[in-house]
Short mmCIF file of C-alpha atoms and ligand atoms in Angstrom, two decimals:
data_model
loop_
_atom_site.label_atom_id
_atom_site.label_comp_id
_atom_site.label_asym_id
_atom_site.label_seq_id
_atom_site.Cartn_x
_atom_site.Cartn_y
_atom_site.Cartn_z
CA UNK A 18 9.46 5.69 12.66
CA UNK A 19 7.52 6.86 9.63
CA UNK A 20 6.97 8.78 7.41
CA UNK A 21 4.19 11.34 8.35
CA UNK A 22 3.24 13.57 5.21
CA UNK A 23 1.76 11.29 3.21
CA UNK A 24 -0.77 10.09 1.72
CA UNK A 25 -1.00 6.33 2.88
CA UNK A 26 -4.17 3.90 1.96
CA UNK A 27 -6.30 3.48 4.94
CA UNK A 28 -8.96 1.29 3.74
CA UNK A 29 -11.14 0.13 0.43
CA UNK A 30 -14.10 1.78 0.17
CA UNK A 31 -16.74 -0.79 0.87
CA UNK A 32 -15.32 -1.70 4.37
CA UNK A 33 -15.90 1.24 5.17
CA UNK A 34 -20.24 1.64 5.22
CA UNK A 35 -22.99 3.78 5.96
CA UNK A 36 -23.76 2.08 9.58
CA UNK A 37 -20.30 1.16 10.43
CA UNK A 38 -18.01 1.82 12.81
CA UNK A 39 -13.90 0.62 11.29
CA UNK A 40 -11.13 0.32 14.35
CA UNK A 41 -8.01 0.29 11.49
CA UNK A 42 -4.10 0.97 13.32
CA UNK A 43 -2.47 2.82 11.33
CA UNK A 44 1.18 3.60 11.61
CA UNK A 45 0.84 2.74 15.43
CA UNK A 46 -2.05 5.03 15.87
CA UNK A 47 -6.00 3.64 16.44
CA UNK A 48 -7.91 5.20 13.94
CA UNK A 49 -12.08 5.61 13.78
CA UNK A 50 -13.33 5.70 9.90
CA UNK A 51 -16.85 5.78 9.27
CA UNK A 52 -19.40 7.88 7.04
CA UNK A 53 -21.19 11.07 7.48
CA UNK A 54 -24.51 11.12 6.12
CA UNK A 55 -23.46 11.94 3.10
CA UNK A 56 -21.10 9.69 2.52
CA UNK A 57 -17.44 11.82 3.48
CA UNK A 58 -14.79 9.23 4.59
CA UNK A 59 -14.21 10.01 8.61
CA UNK A 60 -11.17 9.26 10.11
CA UNK A 61 -10.90 10.03 13.77
CA UNK A 62 -8.96 9.59 16.42
CA UNK A 63 -10.37 6.24 17.96
CA UNK A 64 -9.35 7.07 21.65
CA UNK A 65 -12.37 9.11 23.28
CA UNK A 66 -10.48 12.06 25.37
CA UNK A 67 -12.27 10.89 28.36
CA UNK A 68 -10.86 7.68 30.03
CA UNK A 69 -9.29 6.02 26.29
CA UNK A 70 -12.81 4.00 25.63
CA UNK A 71 -12.57 3.02 21.38
CA UNK A 72 -15.05 5.41 20.12
CA UNK A 73 -15.34 1.90 17.36
CA UNK A 74 -17.32 0.51 20.00
CA UNK A 75 -19.45 3.53 20.04
CA UNK A 76 -22.78 4.98 18.30
CA UNK A 77 -22.74 6.47 14.68
CA UNK A 78 -25.97 9.42 15.19
CA UNK A 79 -26.08 11.31 12.04
CA UNK A 80 -22.67 12.97 11.88
CA UNK A 81 -21.66 12.14 14.86
CA UNK A 82 -20.07 9.46 17.48
CA UNK A 83 -20.98 9.02 20.65
CA UNK A 84 -18.47 7.04 23.33
CA UNK A 85 -21.08 4.38 24.53
CA UNK A 86 -19.02 4.26 27.87
CA UNK A 87 -20.53 7.50 29.39
CA UNK A 88 -21.25 9.48 26.61
CA UNK A 89 -19.40 11.96 25.06
CA UNK A 90 -21.00 12.40 21.89
CA UNK A 91 -18.31 13.71 18.83
CA UNK A 92 -19.19 15.08 15.68
CA UNK A 93 -17.08 15.36 12.14
CA UNK A 94 -14.72 17.65 12.88
CA UNK A 95 -13.96 15.82 15.66
CA UNK A 96 -15.65 18.26 18.15
CA UNK A 97 -17.04 17.08 21.59
CA UNK A 98 -20.51 18.37 21.23
CA UNK A 99 -22.56 16.64 24.54
CA UNK A 100 -21.42 15.84 27.61
CA UNK A 101 -24.49 14.56 29.84
CA UNK A 102 -24.43 15.66 32.85
CA UNK A 103 -22.55 18.75 32.22
CA UNK A 104 -23.55 22.04 30.88
CA UNK A 105 -19.93 23.61 29.82
CA UNK A 106 -17.57 21.23 27.79
CA UNK A 107 -14.51 22.86 27.52
CA UNK A 108 -12.38 23.37 24.58
CA UNK A 109 -10.22 20.93 24.54
CA UNK A 110 -11.92 17.97 24.59
CA UNK A 111 -12.16 16.50 21.21
CA UNK A 112 -10.34 14.37 18.64
CA UNK A 113 -8.12 14.66 16.59
CA UNK A 114 -9.57 14.52 12.99
CA UNK A 115 -6.94 13.45 10.59
CA UNK A 116 -7.63 14.59 6.62
CA UNK A 117 -9.45 11.78 4.31
CA UNK A 118 -9.79 11.40 0.41
CA UNK A 119 -11.83 9.10 -1.29
CA UNK A 120 -10.57 8.62 -4.74
CA UNK A 121 -10.34 5.43 -7.36
CA UNK A 122 -12.05 2.33 -4.13
CA UNK A 123 -9.34 3.60 -1.66
CA UNK A 124 -9.65 6.09 1.22
CA UNK A 125 -6.70 8.00 2.32
CA UNK A 126 -5.56 9.26 4.70
CA UNK A 127 -2.67 11.61 5.68
CA UNK A 128 -1.40 11.67 9.44
CA UNK A 129 1.60 14.28 9.21
CA UNK A 130 0.97 18.35 9.43
CA UNK A 131 -3.28 18.52 8.12
CA UNK A 132 -1.44 22.37 6.57
CA UNK A 133 0.29 20.23 3.75
CA UNK A 134 -2.19 17.48 2.77
CA UNK A 135 -2.16 18.24 -1.14
CA UNK A 136 -4.45 16.15 -2.60
CA UNK A 137 -2.57 16.07 -5.95
CA UNK A 138 -0.05 14.49 -3.82
CA UNK A 139 -2.11 11.66 -4.85
CA UNK A 140 -1.15 9.01 -6.44
CA UNK A 141 -2.67 8.49 -10.21
CA UNK A 142 -4.40 4.42 -10.09
CA UNK A 143 -6.50 5.48 -13.30
CA UNK A 144 -7.43 1.72 -13.92
CA UNK A 145 -9.20 1.81 -10.61
CA UNK A 146 -11.82 3.45 -12.35
CA UNK A 147 -11.20 3.36 -15.86
CA UNK A 148 -13.94 0.99 -18.46
CA UNK A 149 -11.00 -0.83 -19.88
CA UNK A 150 -10.27 -2.96 -16.94
CA UNK A 151 -11.54 -5.42 -14.63
CA UNK A 152 -10.60 -6.34 -11.20
CA UNK A 153 -11.61 -7.29 -8.18
CA UNK A 154 -10.36 -5.55 -4.10
CA UNK A 155 -7.77 -7.95 -2.40
CA UNK A 156 -6.10 -7.11 1.37
CA UNK A 157 -3.83 -9.13 3.17
CA UNK A 158 -2.34 -8.17 6.82
CA UNK A 159 1.32 -8.29 7.08
CA UNK A 160 3.19 -9.90 9.97
CA UNK A 161 6.43 -7.77 8.49
CA UNK A 162 7.94 -4.45 8.52
CA UNK A 163 6.66 -2.32 5.63
CA UNK A 164 9.79 -2.02 4.63
CA UNK A 165 10.52 -5.62 3.52
CA UNK A 166 7.53 -5.36 1.68
CA UNK A 167 8.66 -2.47 -0.82
CA UNK A 168 11.94 -4.42 -0.99
CA UNK A 169 9.81 -6.85 -2.68
CA UNK A 170 8.67 -4.62 -4.94
CA UNK A 171 11.86 -2.82 -6.33
CA UNK A 172 12.68 -6.14 -7.23
CA UNK A 173 10.97 -8.39 -9.64
CA UNK A 174 13.96 -11.16 -9.63
CA UNK A 175 11.95 -12.35 -6.90
CA UNK A 176 9.30 -13.39 -9.52
CA UNK A 177 11.86 -16.25 -10.55
CA UNK A 178 12.12 -17.78 -7.07
CA UNK A 179 9.16 -17.20 -5.26
CA UNK A 180 6.82 -17.58 -8.05
CA UNK A 181 8.49 -20.43 -9.88
CA UNK A 182 4.81 -22.47 -10.62
CA UNK A 183 2.55 -19.25 -10.26
CA UNK A 184 3.49 -15.34 -11.50
CA UNK A 185 7.22 -16.62 -12.99
CA UNK A 186 7.88 -20.04 -14.85
CA UNK A 187 11.74 -19.49 -15.55
CA UNK A 188 14.80 -17.78 -14.42
CA UNK A 189 15.20 -15.89 -17.39
CA UNK A 190 13.39 -12.36 -15.11
CA UNK A 191 16.48 -12.72 -12.25
CA UNK A 192 18.43 -12.97 -14.98
CA UNK A 193 16.94 -9.59 -16.10
CA UNK A 194 18.83 -6.05 -15.82
CA UNK A 195 16.18 -3.70 -15.05
CA UNK A 196 16.14 -0.01 -15.69
CA UNK A 197 15.91 2.14 -12.92
CA UNK A 198 15.92 6.25 -12.89
CA UNK A 199 14.46 8.09 -9.68
CA UNK A 200 11.61 9.80 -8.71
CA UNK A 201 10.59 13.30 -7.03
CA UNK A 202 8.79 10.60 -4.78
CA UNK A 203 9.73 7.39 -5.77
CA UNK A 204 11.69 5.44 -8.17
CA UNK A 205 10.19 3.90 -11.86
CA UNK A 206 11.30 0.81 -12.90
CA UNK A 207 11.25 -1.20 -16.52
CA UNK A 208 12.45 -4.58 -16.92
CA UNK A 209 11.84 -6.00 -20.27
CA UNK A 210 12.05 -9.69 -20.99
CA UNK A 211 13.12 -11.32 -24.38
CA UNK A 212 11.83 -14.51 -25.40
CA UNK A 213 11.17 -16.31 -22.60
CA UNK A 214 8.46 -18.67 -21.75
CA UNK A 215 4.60 -17.54 -20.31
CA UNK A 216 3.41 -17.47 -16.58
CA UNK A 217 2.17 -20.51 -15.25
CA UNK A 218 -0.82 -18.22 -14.55
CA UNK A 219 -0.43 -17.15 -18.41
CA UNK A 220 -0.85 -20.40 -19.19
CA UNK A 221 -4.70 -20.70 -17.95
CA UNK A 222 -5.56 -17.04 -19.92
CA UNK A 223 -4.00 -17.68 -23.03
CA UNK A 224 -2.01 -19.70 -25.79
CA UNK A 225 1.60 -18.97 -27.18
CA UNK A 226 2.68 -21.67 -29.55
CA UNK A 227 6.24 -20.16 -29.19
CA UNK A 228 8.35 -17.77 -27.23
CA UNK A 229 6.90 -15.02 -25.61
CA UNK A 230 8.62 -11.39 -24.69
CA UNK A 231 7.02 -10.13 -21.19
CA UNK A 232 7.43 -6.98 -19.74
CA UNK A 233 6.74 -4.90 -16.69
CA UNK A 234 6.86 -1.42 -15.89
CA UNK A 235 5.91 0.28 -13.24
CA UNK A 236 6.29 3.21 -10.82
CA UNK A 237 6.82 2.73 -6.90
CA UNK A 238 6.12 5.96 -4.81
CA UNK A 239 6.56 6.56 -1.19
CA UNK A 240 4.95 5.61 1.42
CA UNK A 241 4.54 2.60 -1.07
CA UNK A 242 2.28 2.55 -3.74
CA UNK A 243 3.13 0.70 -7.06
CA UNK A 244 1.75 1.32 -9.88
CA UNK A 245 1.82 -1.13 -12.20
CA UNK A 246 1.62 -2.46 -15.91
CA UNK A 247 2.26 -5.78 -17.30
CA UNK A 248 1.50 -7.79 -19.69
CA UNK A 249 3.43 -10.48 -22.53
CA UNK A 250 3.25 -11.07 -26.31
CA UNK A 251 4.21 -13.51 -28.75
CA UNK A 252 8.47 -12.91 -29.32
CA UNK A 253 9.25 -11.28 -32.62
CA UNK A 254 6.04 -9.26 -33.30
CA UNK A 255 6.83 -5.42 -34.29
CA UNK A 256 6.40 -3.06 -31.21
CA UNK A 257 3.50 -1.97 -31.73
CA UNK A 258 1.60 -5.04 -32.53
CA UNK A 259 -0.14 -6.25 -29.57
CA UNK A 260 -2.77 -8.41 -31.18
CA UNK A 261 -2.26 -11.30 -28.72
CA UNK A 262 -1.09 -9.45 -25.96
CA UNK A 263 -2.39 -10.34 -22.29
CA UNK A 264 -1.54 -6.79 -20.65
CA UNK A 265 -2.47 -6.43 -17.00
CA UNK A 266 -2.33 -3.30 -15.01
CA UNK A 267 -1.73 -3.39 -11.18
CA UNK A 268 -2.08 -0.93 -8.03
CA UNK A 269 -0.52 -1.56 -4.30
CA UNK A 270 -0.47 -0.36 -1.31
CA UNK A 271 1.50 -0.87 1.37
CA UNK A 272 0.64 1.19 4.92
CA UNK A 273 2.09 0.06 8.13
CA UNK A 274 0.38 -0.83 10.66
CA UNK A 275 2.72 -1.20 13.54
CA UNK A 276 6.42 -1.41 13.36
CA UNK A 277 5.69 -5.35 12.87
CA UNK A 278 2.06 -5.22 10.51
CA UNK A 279 1.61 -4.07 7.65
CA UNK A 280 -1.40 -3.57 5.54
CA UNK A 281 -1.32 -4.68 1.79
CA UNK A 282 -4.31 -3.60 -0.13
CA UNK A 283 -3.90 -4.62 -4.07
CA UNK A 284 -5.16 -4.99 -6.94
CA UNK A 285 -4.75 -6.70 -10.51
CA UNK A 286 -6.63 -5.33 -13.55
CA UNK A 287 -6.34 -7.65 -17.00
CA UNK A 288 -7.50 -5.51 -20.54
CA UNK A 289 -8.62 -8.69 -22.15
CA UNK A 290 -11.72 -10.24 -22.54
CA UNK A 291 -13.08 -7.33 -20.39
CA UNK A 292 -16.39 -9.30 -19.44
CA UNK A 293 -15.77 -12.68 -18.50
CA UNK A 294 -16.18 -12.90 -15.04
CA UNK A 295 -14.23 -16.17 -15.06
CA UNK A 296 -11.06 -14.73 -16.10
CA UNK A 297 -11.53 -11.88 -13.14
CA UNK A 298 -12.03 -14.44 -10.51
CA UNK A 299 -8.51 -16.12 -12.20
CA UNK A 300 -7.12 -13.24 -12.32
CA UNK A 301 -7.45 -12.23 -9.32
CA UNK A 302 -6.75 -15.88 -7.34
CA UNK A 303 -3.73 -15.57 -9.23
CA UNK A 304 -2.55 -12.81 -7.99
CA UNK A 305 -3.80 -13.40 -4.37
CA UNK A 306 -1.89 -16.99 -4.50
CA UNK A 307 1.66 -15.62 -4.83
CA UNK A 308 1.14 -12.92 -2.87
CA UNK A 309 0.74 -15.34 -0.13
CA UNK A 310 4.05 -17.28 -1.56
CA UNK A 311 5.62 -13.29 -0.47
CA UNK A 312 3.85 -13.03 2.64
CA UNK A 313 5.24 -16.57 4.17
CA UNK A 314 8.79 -15.98 2.78
CA UNK A 315 8.77 -12.50 3.89
CA UNK A 316 7.48 -13.05 7.11
CA UNK A 317 10.09 -15.27 7.72
CA UNK A 318 12.66 -12.48 6.37
CA UNK A 319 11.70 -11.04 9.43
CA UNK A 320 11.37 -13.37 11.70
CA UNK A 321 15.35 -14.38 10.71
CA UNK A 322 16.09 -10.70 10.65
CA UNK A 323 14.16 -10.07 14.10
CA UNK A 324 16.79 -13.36 15.44
CA UNK A 325 20.02 -11.54 14.26
CA UNK A 326 19.30 -7.62 13.85
CA UNK A 327 22.54 -6.50 14.19
CA UNK A 328 24.14 -9.02 11.40
CA UNK A 329 24.47 -7.24 7.31
CA UNK A 330 22.77 -7.87 4.74
CA UNK A 331 24.97 -8.20 1.99
CA UNK A 332 24.54 -6.29 -0.88
CA UNK A 333 23.89 -7.29 -5.17
CA UNK A 334 23.13 -5.31 -8.90
CA UNK A 335 18.64 -6.31 -8.06
CA UNK A 336 19.08 -4.56 -5.26
CA UNK A 337 18.93 -1.41 -6.87
CA UNK A 338 15.61 -0.17 -6.60
CA UNK A 339 15.21 -0.73 -3.61
CA UNK A 340 18.04 1.48 -2.82
CA UNK A 341 17.05 4.42 -4.51
CA UNK A 342 13.67 4.01 -3.00
CA UNK A 343 14.97 3.72 0.51
CA UNK A 344 16.88 6.89 -0.47
CA UNK A 345 14.64 8.89 -1.51
CA UNK A 346 12.98 7.92 1.15
CA UNK A 347 15.21 8.54 4.04
CA UNK A 348 15.71 11.82 2.91
CA UNK A 349 11.76 12.54 3.20
CA UNK A 350 12.22 11.46 6.67
CA UNK A 351 15.40 13.59 7.32
CA UNK A 352 13.38 16.64 6.25
CA UNK A 353 10.61 16.39 8.09
CA UNK A 354 12.68 15.37 11.01
CA UNK A 355 14.74 18.20 11.03
CA UNK A 356 10.86 20.38 10.49
CA UNK A 357 9.58 18.94 13.83
CA UNK A 358 12.65 18.78 15.43
CA UNK A 359 16.60 20.33 13.85
CA UNK A 360 18.89 18.99 17.30
CA UNK A 361 17.46 15.76 17.10
CA UNK A 362 21.13 15.11 16.13
CA UNK A 363 24.41 16.20 15.91
CA UNK A 364 25.55 13.41 13.77
CA UNK A 365 23.19 14.26 11.55
CA UNK A 366 21.47 10.89 11.73
CA UNK A 367 18.00 12.23 13.29
CA UNK A 368 15.66 9.80 15.11
CA UNK A 369 14.49 7.89 11.76
CA UNK A 370 16.79 5.89 10.27
CA UNK A 371 15.10 3.69 7.21
CA UNK A 372 15.87 0.02 8.39
CA UNK A 373 20.08 -0.99 8.43
CA UNK A 374 20.16 -2.09 4.73
CA UNK A 375 19.97 0.93 3.44
CA UNK A 376 23.41 1.36 4.53
CA UNK A 377 24.73 -1.40 3.70
CA UNK A 378 23.62 -1.13 -0.15
CA UNK A 379 24.43 2.46 -0.58
S1 FES B 401 -14.14 6.63 27.82
FE1 FES B 401 -15.81 8.04 26.74
S2 FES B 401 -17.12 8.91 27.61
FE2 FES B 401 -15.80 8.11 28.92
FE1 FE2 B 402 6.12 -11.12 -5.05
#
């Protein structure tokens, strides 16, 4: 159903506080998130092994958590270390604990084979800890399959239409052709848009008397992490002249909650007027307002698909990025499926096909 051997964003670091027990459904599994006394995040199966009460309704005791139904206590490795009224603890009593890493404000979780949890595979979201960038964190919960949001992020032509009055401002973005190259774990997209107009939200941040050149360069890697370099400057300046440029960096991560709902963690950083908190707030609210435009469109799209799931989609040229990404994802899922269950399907299709658009656009 989902790629398992991969790092997903489970939470913003500020969502998991020293004393709280946070429940979050990730890839269809209810997960308990909390911190040990030294601040290390723990992600544990939230379903108590005794009678399946949720552990997030339990009590944190030092580095341990106690289920507040009948009192079983688990340490941070998931081992059951106390059963009230019973001296012997069967060795199989315990909770699954997932590998986690806190890095640059995100708490990452690995829900596949723990032996394969390689921290070097975590995408480089450098702007989230770099002093040259200012930003605030944001989050939305979508009622749609996460792949439809991946599709959206892999094709910025929609900025011209969905975001006409926010991030877009002109049909020029949809009219430009992106360059898409494949990466080992995703795709790289570059879309320069020359001799165009600033986006409506740029008007609040700078002044450009004439035409501008805009750029969007990003990597989009599995499971659904976007690292974007974008901005604009007056047309006609030399390539290395950024004297009037507005430069942005954005990091965004999609984590399936279920087959039909998705956690969306995102930020947009500005690299100018760093000490102006009003700019940070304006940029953050502009991105959030635009992402609610996406959410409205994609949730409506999901409803249409649910109404007639068998109807084919018709590919167009701008689907190139999403088609390539889905191919990467499918290959990784096929490899995982083959490893987990070598004889799933004689046709080779396996049990975990990425949604039908991949067939229609390839
Ligand atoms: S359900 Fe947790 S202790 Fe009984
Ligand atoms: Fe969008």
